[in-house]
Coordinates of C-alpha atoms (C1' of nucleotides) in Angstrom, one line a residue:
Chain N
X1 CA 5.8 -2.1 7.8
X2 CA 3.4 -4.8 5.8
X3 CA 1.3 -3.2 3.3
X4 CA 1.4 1.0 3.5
X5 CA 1.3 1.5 0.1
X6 CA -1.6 2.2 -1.8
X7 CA -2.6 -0.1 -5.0
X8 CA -0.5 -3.3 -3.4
X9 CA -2.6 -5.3 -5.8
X10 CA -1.5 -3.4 -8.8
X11 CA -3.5 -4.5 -11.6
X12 CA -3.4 -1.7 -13.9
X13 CA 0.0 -0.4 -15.6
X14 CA -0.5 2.9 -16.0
X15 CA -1.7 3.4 -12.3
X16 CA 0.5 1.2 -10.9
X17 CA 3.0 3.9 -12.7
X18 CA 1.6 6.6 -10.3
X19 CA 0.9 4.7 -7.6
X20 CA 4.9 3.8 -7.5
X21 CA 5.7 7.5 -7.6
X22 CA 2.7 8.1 -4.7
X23 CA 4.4 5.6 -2.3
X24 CA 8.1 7.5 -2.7
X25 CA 7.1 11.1 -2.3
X26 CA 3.8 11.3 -0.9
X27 CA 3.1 12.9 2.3
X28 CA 2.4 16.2 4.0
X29 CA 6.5 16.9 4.1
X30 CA 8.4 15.0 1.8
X31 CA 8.5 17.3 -1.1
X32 CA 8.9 20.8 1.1
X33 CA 11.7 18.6 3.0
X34 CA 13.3 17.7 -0.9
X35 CA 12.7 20.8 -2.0
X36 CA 14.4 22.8 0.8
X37 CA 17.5 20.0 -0.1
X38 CA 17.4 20.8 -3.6
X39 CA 17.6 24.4 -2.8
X40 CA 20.5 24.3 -0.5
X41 CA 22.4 21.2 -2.3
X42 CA 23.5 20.6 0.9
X43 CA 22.3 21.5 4.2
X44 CA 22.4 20.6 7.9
X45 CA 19.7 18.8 9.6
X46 CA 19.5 21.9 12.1
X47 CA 18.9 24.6 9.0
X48 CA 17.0 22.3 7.8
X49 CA 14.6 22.4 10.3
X50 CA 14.4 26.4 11.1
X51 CA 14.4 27.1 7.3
X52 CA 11.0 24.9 6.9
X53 CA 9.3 26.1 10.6
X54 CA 6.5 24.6 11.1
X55 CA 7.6 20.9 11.2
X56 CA 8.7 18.9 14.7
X57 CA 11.4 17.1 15.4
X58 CA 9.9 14.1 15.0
X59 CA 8.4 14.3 11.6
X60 CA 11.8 15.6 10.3
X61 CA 13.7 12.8 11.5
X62 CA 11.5 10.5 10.6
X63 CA 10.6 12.1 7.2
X64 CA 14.6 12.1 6.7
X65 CA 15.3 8.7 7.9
X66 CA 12.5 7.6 5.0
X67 CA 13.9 9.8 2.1
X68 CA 17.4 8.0 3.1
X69 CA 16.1 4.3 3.0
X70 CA 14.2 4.9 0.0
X71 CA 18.0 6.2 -1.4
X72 CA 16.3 9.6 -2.3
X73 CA 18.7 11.6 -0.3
X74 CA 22.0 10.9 1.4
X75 CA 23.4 11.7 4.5
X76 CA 26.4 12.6 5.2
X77 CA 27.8 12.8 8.7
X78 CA 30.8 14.5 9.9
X79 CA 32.3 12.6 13.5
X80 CA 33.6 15.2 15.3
X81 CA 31.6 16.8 18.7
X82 CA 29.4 18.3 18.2
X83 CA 28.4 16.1 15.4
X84 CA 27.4 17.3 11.9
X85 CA 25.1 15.9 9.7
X86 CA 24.8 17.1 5.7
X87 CA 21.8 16.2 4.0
X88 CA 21.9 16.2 -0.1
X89 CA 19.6 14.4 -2.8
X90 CA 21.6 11.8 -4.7
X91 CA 21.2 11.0 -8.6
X92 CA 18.1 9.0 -7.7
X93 CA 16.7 12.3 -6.3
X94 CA 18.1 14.7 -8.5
X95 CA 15.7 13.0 -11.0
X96 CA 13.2 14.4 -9.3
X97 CA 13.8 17.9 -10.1
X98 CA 11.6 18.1 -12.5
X99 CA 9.2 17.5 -10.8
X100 CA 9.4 19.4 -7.7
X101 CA 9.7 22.7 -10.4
X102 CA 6.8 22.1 -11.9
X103 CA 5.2 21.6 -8.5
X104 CA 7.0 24.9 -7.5
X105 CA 5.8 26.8 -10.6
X106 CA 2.3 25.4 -10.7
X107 CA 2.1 27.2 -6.7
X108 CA 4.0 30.1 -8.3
X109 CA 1.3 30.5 -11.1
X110 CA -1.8 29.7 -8.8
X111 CA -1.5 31.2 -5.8
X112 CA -3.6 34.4 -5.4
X113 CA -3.9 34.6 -1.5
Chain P
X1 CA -10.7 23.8 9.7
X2 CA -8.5 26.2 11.1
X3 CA -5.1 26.1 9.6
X4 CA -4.2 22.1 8.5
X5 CA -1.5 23.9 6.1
X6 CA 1.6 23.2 6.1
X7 CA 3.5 26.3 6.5
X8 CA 1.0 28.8 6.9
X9 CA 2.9 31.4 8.2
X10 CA 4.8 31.7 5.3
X11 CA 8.2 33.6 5.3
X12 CA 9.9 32.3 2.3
X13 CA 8.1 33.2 -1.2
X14 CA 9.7 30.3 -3.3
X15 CA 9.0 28.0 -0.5
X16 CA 5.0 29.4 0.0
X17 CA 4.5 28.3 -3.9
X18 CA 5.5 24.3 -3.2
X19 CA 3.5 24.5 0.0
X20 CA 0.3 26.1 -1.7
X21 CA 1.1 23.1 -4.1
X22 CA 1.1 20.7 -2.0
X23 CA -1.6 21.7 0.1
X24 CA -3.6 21.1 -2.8
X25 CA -2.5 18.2 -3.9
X26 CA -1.0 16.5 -1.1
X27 CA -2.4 13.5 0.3
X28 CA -2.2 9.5 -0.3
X29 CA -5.2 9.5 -2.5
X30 CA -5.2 13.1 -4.4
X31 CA -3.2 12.3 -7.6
X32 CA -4.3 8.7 -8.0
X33 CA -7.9 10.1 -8.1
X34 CA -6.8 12.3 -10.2
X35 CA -5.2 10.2 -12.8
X36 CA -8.1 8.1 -13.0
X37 CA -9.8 10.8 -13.7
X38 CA -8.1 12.8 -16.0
X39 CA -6.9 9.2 -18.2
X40 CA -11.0 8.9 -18.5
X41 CA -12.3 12.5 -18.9
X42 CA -15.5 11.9 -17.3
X43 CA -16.2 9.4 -15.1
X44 CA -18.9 8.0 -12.7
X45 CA -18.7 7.7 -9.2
X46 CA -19.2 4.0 -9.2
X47 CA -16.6 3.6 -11.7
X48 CA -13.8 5.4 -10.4
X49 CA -14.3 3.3 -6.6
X50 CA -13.9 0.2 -9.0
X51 CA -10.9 1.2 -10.8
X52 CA -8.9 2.6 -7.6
X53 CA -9.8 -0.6 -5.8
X54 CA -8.0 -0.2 -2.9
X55 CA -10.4 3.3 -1.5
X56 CA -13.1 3.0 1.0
X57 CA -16.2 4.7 0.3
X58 CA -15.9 7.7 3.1
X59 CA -12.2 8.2 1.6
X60 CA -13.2 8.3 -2.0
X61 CA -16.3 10.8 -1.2
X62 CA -14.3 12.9 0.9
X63 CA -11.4 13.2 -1.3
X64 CA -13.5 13.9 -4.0
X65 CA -15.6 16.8 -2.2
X66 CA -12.5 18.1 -1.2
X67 CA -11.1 18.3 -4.8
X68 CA -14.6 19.5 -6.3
X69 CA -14.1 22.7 -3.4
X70 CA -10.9 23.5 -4.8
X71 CA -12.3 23.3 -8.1
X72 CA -9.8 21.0 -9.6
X73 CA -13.0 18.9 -10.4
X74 CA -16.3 19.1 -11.6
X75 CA -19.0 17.3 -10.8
X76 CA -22.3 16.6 -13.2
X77 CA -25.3 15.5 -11.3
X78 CA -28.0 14.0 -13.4
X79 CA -31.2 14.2 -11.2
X80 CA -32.6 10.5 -12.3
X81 CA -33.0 7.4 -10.6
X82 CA -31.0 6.0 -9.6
X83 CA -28.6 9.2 -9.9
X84 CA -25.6 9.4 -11.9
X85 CA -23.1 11.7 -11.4
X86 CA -20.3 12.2 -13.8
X87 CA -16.4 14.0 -12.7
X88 CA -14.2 15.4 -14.7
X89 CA -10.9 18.2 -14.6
X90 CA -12.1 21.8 -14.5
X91 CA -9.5 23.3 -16.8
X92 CA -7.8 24.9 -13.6
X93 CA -7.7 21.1 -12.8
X94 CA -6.3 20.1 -16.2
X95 CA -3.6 22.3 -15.4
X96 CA -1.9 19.5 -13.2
X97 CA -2.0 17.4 -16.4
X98 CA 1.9 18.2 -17.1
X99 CA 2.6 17.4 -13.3
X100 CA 0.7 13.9 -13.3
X101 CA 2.2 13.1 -16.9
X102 CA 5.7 13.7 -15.2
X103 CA 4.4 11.6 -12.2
X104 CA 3.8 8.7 -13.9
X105 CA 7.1 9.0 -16.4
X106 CA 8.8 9.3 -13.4
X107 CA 7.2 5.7 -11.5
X108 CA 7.6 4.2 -14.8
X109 CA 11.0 4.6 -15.1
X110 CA 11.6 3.9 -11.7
X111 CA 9.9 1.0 -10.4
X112 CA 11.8 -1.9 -10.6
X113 CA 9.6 -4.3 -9.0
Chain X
dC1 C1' 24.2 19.2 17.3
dA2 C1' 21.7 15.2 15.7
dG3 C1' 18.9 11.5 16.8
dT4 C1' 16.1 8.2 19.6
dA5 C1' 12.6 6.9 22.9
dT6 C1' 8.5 7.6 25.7
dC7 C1' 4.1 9.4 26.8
dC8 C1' -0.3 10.8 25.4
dC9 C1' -3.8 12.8 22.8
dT10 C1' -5.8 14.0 18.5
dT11 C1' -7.0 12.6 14.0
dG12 C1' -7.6 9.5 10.2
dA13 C1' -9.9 6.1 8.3
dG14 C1' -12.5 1.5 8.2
dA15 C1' -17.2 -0.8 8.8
dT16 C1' -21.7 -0.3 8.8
dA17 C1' -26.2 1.7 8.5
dC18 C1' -29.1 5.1 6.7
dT19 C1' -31.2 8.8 3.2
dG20 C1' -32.4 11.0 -1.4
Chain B
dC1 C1' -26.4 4.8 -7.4
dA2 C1' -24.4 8.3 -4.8
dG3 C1' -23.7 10.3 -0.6
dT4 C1' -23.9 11.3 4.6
dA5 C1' -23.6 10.0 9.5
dT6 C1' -22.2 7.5 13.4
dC7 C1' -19.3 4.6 15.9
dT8 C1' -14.9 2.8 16.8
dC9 C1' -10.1 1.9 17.0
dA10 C1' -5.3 2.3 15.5
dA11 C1' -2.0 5.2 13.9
dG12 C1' 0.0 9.8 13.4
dG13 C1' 2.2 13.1 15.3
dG14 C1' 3.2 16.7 19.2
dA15 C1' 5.9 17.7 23.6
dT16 C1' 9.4 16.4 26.3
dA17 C1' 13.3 14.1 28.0
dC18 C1' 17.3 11.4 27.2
dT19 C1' 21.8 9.6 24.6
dG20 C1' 26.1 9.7 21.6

DNA sequence: CAGTATCCCTTGAGATACTG
DNA sequence: CAGTATCTCAAGGGATACTG
């Protein structure tokens, strides 16, 4: 994976701050995918994926498999056929919360369309 | 540009408000931009390429013109020479304030590295 | 049902050169 | 100094098929 992240060469603190938080939730899907989690609490990878639409396969997976490593979200799987898998943010990601509201309400508040 | 957002056919009204959000804001470069920005006031074009460091030219520009057509910024040209031109937060861009402040709490408290 | 792997094409983004 | 344009190539991401 060498050197995605943005800033690598953190010189500055305070930007080094952001840049940290960039590298874990940055992206066209992480925080829909987080917030549709943190909606649910828990859900399946299969509601997962008709609740947000527009997303493949793919991205999902590999969106998921990322939140997972990074230990935002954990994954529980059930091993019975046919398999089930539960999706849930753990402490780490409940700390984002926040966040994702204030993104939520900052849409809420702005959108005209 | 035809339709680059994410959920565009939007079913789900809380979920429309995080994905006007992030359509906005989304993107590896947006927020740190941003930040710089918003932790000077007004800065110069030169400056702000120095200070983010890791940006290429076309990124920073086109970030930039993106943000300035969403009027989160504001840009000052001063017809000299050489030119100077000055950005800064339109107060519908200062509005994200709260969000990048919790941003950075956020990578500050969590990175470990 | 959930997830991986392959194919393939579009897009993103770097390097460079040029303009006002 | 600030910004645009072109050329180029690697990566992102879609469609599809396959596995446990």
């Amino acid at each position: 994976m060498e050197n995605k992240d943005i800033l690598g060469d953190c010189s500055n603190g305070a930007i080094c701050h952001m840049a940290y938080t960039m590298n874990r939730i940055a992206g066209k899907w992480k925080l829909v995918i987080l917030w549709h989690i943190y909606d649910k609490e828990v859900i399946r990878y299969g509601e997962l994926k008709r609740n947000i639409g527009k997303i493949t396969h793919k991205m999902l997976s590999n969106q998921l498999k990322e939140l997972v490593s990074d230990g935002i979200i954990h994954k529980e799987i059930y091993h019975q056929v046919p398999p089930k898998v539960e999706y849930s943010l753990t402490e780490y990601g409940k700390t984002l919360a926040p966040i994702m509201d204030m993104l939520y309400e900052w849409g809420k508040k702005n959108r005209k369309d």
